[in-house]
Short mmCIF file of C-alpha atoms and ligand atoms in Angstrom, two decimals:
data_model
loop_
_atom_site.label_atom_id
_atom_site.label_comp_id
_atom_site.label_asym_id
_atom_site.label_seq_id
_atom_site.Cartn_x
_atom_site.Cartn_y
_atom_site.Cartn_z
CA UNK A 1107 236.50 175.72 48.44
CA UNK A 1108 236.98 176.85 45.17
CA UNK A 1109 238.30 173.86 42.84
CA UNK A 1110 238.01 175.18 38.89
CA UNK A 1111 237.08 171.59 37.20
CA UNK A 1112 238.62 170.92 33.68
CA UNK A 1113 236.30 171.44 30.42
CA UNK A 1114 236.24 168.72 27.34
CA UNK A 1115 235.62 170.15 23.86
CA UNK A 1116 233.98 167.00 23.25
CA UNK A 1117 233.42 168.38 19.16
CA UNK A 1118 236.00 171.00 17.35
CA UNK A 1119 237.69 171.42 14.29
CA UNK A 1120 240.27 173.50 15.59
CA UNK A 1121 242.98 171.84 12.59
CA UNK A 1122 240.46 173.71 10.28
CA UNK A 1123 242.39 176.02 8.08
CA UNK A 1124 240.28 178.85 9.82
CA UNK A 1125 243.33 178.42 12.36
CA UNK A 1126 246.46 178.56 10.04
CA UNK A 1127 247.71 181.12 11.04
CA UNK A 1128 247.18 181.24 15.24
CA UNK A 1129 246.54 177.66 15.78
CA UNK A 1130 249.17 177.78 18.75
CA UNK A 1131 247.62 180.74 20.45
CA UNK A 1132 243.99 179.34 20.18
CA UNK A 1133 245.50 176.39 22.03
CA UNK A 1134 247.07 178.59 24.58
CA UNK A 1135 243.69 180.32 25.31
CA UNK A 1136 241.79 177.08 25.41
CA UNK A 1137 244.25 175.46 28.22
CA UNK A 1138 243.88 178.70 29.79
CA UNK A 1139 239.98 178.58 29.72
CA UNK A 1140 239.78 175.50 31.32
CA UNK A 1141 239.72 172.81 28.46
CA UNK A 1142 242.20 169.88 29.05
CA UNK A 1143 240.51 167.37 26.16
CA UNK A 1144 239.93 168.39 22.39
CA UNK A 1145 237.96 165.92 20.57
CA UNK A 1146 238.99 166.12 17.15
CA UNK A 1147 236.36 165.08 15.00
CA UNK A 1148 236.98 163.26 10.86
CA UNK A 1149 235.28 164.72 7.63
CA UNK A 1150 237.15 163.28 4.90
CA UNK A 1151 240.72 162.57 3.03
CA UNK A 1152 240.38 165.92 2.54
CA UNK A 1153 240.69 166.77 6.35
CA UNK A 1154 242.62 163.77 7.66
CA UNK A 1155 245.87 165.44 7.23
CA UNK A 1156 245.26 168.59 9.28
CA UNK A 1157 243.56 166.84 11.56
CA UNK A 1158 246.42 164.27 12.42
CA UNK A 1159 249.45 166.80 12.05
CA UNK A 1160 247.61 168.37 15.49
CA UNK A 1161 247.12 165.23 17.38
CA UNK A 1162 250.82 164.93 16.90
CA UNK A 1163 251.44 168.24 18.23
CA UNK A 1164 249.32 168.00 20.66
CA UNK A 1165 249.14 164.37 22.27
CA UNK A 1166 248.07 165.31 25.88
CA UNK A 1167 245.15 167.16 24.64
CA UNK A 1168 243.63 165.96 21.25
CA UNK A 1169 241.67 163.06 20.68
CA UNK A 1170 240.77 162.05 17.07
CA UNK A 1171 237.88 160.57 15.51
CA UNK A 1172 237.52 158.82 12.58
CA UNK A 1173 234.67 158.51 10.03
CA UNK A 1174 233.01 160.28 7.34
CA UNK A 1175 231.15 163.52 7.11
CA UNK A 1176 227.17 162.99 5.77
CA UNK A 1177 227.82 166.51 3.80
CA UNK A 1178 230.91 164.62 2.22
CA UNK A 1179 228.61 162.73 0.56
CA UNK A 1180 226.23 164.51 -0.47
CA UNK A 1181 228.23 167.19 -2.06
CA UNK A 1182 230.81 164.04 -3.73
CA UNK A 1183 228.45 160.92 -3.91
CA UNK A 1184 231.62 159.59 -6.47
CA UNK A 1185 234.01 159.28 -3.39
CA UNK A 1186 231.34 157.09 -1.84
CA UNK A 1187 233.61 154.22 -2.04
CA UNK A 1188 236.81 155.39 -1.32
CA UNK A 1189 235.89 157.45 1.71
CA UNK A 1190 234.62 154.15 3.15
CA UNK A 1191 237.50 152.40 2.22
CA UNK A 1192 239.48 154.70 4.05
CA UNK A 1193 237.82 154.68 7.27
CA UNK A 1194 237.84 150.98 7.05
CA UNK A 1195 241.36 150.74 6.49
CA UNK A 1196 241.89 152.81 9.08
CA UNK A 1197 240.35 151.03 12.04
CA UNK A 1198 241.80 147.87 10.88
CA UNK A 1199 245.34 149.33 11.20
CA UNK A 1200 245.21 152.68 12.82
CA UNK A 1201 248.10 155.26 11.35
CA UNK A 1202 251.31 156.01 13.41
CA UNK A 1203 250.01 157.87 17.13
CA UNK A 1204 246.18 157.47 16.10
CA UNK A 1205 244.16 156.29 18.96
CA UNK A 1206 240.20 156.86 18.00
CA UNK A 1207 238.06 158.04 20.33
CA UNK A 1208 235.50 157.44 18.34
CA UNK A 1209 233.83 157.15 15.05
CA UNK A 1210 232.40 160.41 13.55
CA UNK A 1211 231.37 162.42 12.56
CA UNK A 1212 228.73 160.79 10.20
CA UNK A 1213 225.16 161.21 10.08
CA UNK A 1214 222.37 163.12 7.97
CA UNK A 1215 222.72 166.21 6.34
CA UNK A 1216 219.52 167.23 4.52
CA UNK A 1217 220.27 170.87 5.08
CA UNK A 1218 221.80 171.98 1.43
CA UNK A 1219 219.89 168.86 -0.60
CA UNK A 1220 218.72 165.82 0.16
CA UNK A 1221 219.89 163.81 -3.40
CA UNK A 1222 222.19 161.83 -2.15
CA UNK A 1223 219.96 160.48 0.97
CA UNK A 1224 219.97 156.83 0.02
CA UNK A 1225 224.16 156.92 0.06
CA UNK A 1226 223.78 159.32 3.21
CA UNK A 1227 222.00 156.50 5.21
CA UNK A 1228 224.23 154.00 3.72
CA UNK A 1229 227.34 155.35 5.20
CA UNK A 1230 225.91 155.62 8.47
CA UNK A 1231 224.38 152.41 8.73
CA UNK A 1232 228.00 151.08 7.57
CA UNK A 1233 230.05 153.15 10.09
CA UNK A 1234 227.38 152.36 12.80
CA UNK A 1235 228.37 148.75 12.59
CA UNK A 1236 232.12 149.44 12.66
CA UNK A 1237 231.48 150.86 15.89
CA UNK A 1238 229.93 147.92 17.23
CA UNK A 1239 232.94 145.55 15.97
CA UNK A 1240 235.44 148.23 17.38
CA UNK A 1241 233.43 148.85 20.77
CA UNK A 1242 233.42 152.34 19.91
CA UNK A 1243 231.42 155.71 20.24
CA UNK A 1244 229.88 157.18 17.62
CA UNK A 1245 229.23 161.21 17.06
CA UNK A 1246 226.59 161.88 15.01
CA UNK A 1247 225.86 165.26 13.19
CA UNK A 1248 222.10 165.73 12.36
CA UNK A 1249 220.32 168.47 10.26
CA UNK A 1250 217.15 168.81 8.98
CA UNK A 1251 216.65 164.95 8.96
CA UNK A 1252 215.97 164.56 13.02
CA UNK A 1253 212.95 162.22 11.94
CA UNK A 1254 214.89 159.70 9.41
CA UNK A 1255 217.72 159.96 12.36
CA UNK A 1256 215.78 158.40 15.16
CA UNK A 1257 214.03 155.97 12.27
CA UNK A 1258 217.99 155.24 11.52
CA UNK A 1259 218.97 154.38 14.95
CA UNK A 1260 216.15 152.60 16.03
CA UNK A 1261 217.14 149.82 13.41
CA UNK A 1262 220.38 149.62 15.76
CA UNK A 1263 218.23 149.65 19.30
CA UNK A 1264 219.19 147.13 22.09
CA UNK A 1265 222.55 146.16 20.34
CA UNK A 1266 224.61 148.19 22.32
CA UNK A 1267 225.12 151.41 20.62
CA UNK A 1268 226.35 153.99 22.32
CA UNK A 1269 227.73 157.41 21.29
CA UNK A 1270 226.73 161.45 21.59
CA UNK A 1271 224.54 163.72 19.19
CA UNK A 1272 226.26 166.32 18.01
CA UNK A 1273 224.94 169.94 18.40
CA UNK A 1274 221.46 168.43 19.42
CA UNK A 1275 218.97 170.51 18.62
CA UNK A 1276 215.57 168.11 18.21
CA UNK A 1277 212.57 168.11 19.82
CA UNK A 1278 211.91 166.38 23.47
CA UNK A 1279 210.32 163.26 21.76
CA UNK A 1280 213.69 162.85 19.56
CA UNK A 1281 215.36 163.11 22.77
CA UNK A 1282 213.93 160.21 24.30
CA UNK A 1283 213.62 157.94 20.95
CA UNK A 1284 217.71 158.55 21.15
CA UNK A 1285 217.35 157.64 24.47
CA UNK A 1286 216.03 154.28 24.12
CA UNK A 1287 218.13 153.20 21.51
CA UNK A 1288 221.35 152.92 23.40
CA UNK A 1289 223.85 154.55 25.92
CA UNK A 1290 223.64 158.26 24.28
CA UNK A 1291 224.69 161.58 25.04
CA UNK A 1292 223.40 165.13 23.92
CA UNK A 1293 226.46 168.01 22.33
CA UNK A 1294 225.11 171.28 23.76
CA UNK A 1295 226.90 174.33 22.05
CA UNK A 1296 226.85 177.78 21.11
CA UNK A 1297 223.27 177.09 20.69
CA UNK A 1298 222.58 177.22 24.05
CA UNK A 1299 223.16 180.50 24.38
CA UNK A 1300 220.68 182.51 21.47
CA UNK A 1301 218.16 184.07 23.05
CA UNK A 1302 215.10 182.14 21.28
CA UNK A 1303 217.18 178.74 21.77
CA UNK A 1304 215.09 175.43 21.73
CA UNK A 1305 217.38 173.14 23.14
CA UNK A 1306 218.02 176.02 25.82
CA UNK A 1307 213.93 175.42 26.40
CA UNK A 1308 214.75 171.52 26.39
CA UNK A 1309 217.50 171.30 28.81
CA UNK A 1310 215.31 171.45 31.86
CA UNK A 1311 213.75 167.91 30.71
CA UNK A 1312 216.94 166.43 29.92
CA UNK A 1313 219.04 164.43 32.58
CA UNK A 1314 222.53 166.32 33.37
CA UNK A 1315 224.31 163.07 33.50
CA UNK A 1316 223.63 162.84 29.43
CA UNK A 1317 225.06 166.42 28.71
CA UNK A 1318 228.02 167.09 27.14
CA UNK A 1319 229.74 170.36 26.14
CA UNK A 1320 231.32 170.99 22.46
CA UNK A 1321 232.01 174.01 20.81
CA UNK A 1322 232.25 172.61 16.65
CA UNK A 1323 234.56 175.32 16.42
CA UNK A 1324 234.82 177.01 14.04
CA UNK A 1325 231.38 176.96 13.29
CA UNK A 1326 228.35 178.23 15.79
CA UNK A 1327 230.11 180.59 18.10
CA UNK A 1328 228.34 181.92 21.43
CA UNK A 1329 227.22 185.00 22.29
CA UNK A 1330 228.92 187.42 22.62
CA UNK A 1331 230.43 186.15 19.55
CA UNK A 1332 227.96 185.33 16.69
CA UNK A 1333 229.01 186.42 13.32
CA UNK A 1334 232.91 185.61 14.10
CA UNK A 1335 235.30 182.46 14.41
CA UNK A 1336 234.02 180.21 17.13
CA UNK A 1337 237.08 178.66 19.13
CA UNK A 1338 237.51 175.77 22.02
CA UNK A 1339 238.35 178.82 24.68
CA UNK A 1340 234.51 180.04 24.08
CA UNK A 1341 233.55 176.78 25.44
CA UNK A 1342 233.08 178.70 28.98
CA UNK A 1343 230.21 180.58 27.57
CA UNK A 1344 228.10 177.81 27.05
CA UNK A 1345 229.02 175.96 30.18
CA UNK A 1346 227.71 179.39 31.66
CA UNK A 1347 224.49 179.23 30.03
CA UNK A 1348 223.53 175.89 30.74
CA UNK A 1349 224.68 176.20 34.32
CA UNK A 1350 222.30 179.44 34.65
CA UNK A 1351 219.19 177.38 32.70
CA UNK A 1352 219.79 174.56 34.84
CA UNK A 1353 220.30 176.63 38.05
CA UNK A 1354 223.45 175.06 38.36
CA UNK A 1355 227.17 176.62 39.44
CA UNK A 1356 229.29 176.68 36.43
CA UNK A 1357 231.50 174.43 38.26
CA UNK A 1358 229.02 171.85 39.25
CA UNK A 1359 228.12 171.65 35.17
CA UNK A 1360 232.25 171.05 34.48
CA UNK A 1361 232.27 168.38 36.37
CA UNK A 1362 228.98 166.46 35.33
CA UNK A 1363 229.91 167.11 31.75
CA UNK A 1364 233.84 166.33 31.59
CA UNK A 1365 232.63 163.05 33.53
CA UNK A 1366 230.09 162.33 31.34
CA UNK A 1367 232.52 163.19 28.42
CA UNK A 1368 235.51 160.54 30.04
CA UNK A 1369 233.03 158.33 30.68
CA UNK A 1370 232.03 158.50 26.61
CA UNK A 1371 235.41 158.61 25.26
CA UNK A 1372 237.58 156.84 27.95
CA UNK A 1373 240.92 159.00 28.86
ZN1 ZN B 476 231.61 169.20 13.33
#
């Protein structure tokens, strides 16, 4: 028996302005793909609008996040406080049809400059313990700072942290640092798919039950699509590619990674 299981986008910015102008049809070819769940992750007060107008639009299939971006920071170290106000403010009273998912996506972004490292950290340190108070998830974006991540966390280990790494993409021993800190899962995307890909090389050592799929749409498209817009309907491609590294059916990876992703951010 053929049963085609449901996909969860569990990272896209599909309110981006990227999508202004065929935001409805991208939606159309995601449901038709497969995906029944767009998580909607925050950046800023810059994003919040967008990103709320589609949860509105879209109730049955958006989830939003809330939290702020690491490359916020870096880039506007001045909004420092009032980016954290907002998030704060936020939780505490959560705006009209706003059910969070989760906090995110925060992190460390050393990619572009690494000035603002100090505010960076305290951010995420800040937002990690709103999580705990809120029993939420967290998603985390790392880049180029994998080392001061897992330092990061480990401050947090054994208090019941739980959450998902973005678009992982460290090494096997950051992997199970992660592990041991708390209840976390691993954002495979477009990634997965390049042909010298090292989480691709990782994914054999890491346990399907932590795997979930994202897309971060608009950003890191699959192949066959590198160079253009990235959107939730590619999400197939790297359900494909993990299913073939994994020696998996396609279907069998659907279902251990929409579980995994209900199982993160409840229904
Ligand atoms: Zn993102």
């Amino acid at each position: 028996m053929m049963v085609t299981m449901g996909l969860v986008d569990t990272h896209c910015h599909l309110y981006d302005e990227q999508f202004d102008t065929d935001r409805a049809e991208a939606v159309t070819r995601a449901r038709e793909a497969g995906v029944e769940r767009l998580v909607l992750p925050a950046i800023d007060h810059t994003t919040d609008a967008a990103q709320r107008q589609m949860v509105c639009q879209y109730p049955d299939l958006c989830r939003p996040m809330i939290g702020v971006h690491p490359s916020t920071l870096e880039e506007h170290p001045e909004w420092f406080a009032e980016e954290l106000a907002r998030v704060e403010r936020d939780l505490a009273t959560p705006p009209e049809g706003m059910k969070f998912c989760a906090i995110g996506e925060i992190g460390l972004d050393f990619y572009w400059s690494r000035a603002q490292a100090a505010l960076q950290q305290q951010a995420l340190r800040q937002q990690l313990e709103w999580a705990l108070e809120y029993g939420l998830p967290v998603a985390i974006h790392t880049r180029d700072a994998w080392d001061a991540m897992c330092r990061l966390l480990e401050e947090f280990r054994g208090r019941g942290l739980r959450g998902v790494m973005h678009s992982f993409c460290g090494t096997l021993e950051h992997y199970r640092r992660i592990g041991a800190v708390g209840d976390f899962y691993f954002g495979i995307g477009g990634p997965v798919t390049y042909k010298k890909s090292a989480v691709a090389a990782l994914l054999p050592a890491m346990d399907p039950a932590r795997l979930v799929l994202e897309t971060d749409c608009p950003y890191l498209p699959p192949v066959p699509f590198r160079g253009k817009r990235n959107e939730s309907s590619y999400l197939i491609y790297v359900r494909d590619a993990i299913a073939q590294h994994l020696g998996l059916t396609p279907d069998e990876v659907a279902q251990i990674t929409t579980q995994n992703a209900f199982r993160l951010f409840g229904a």
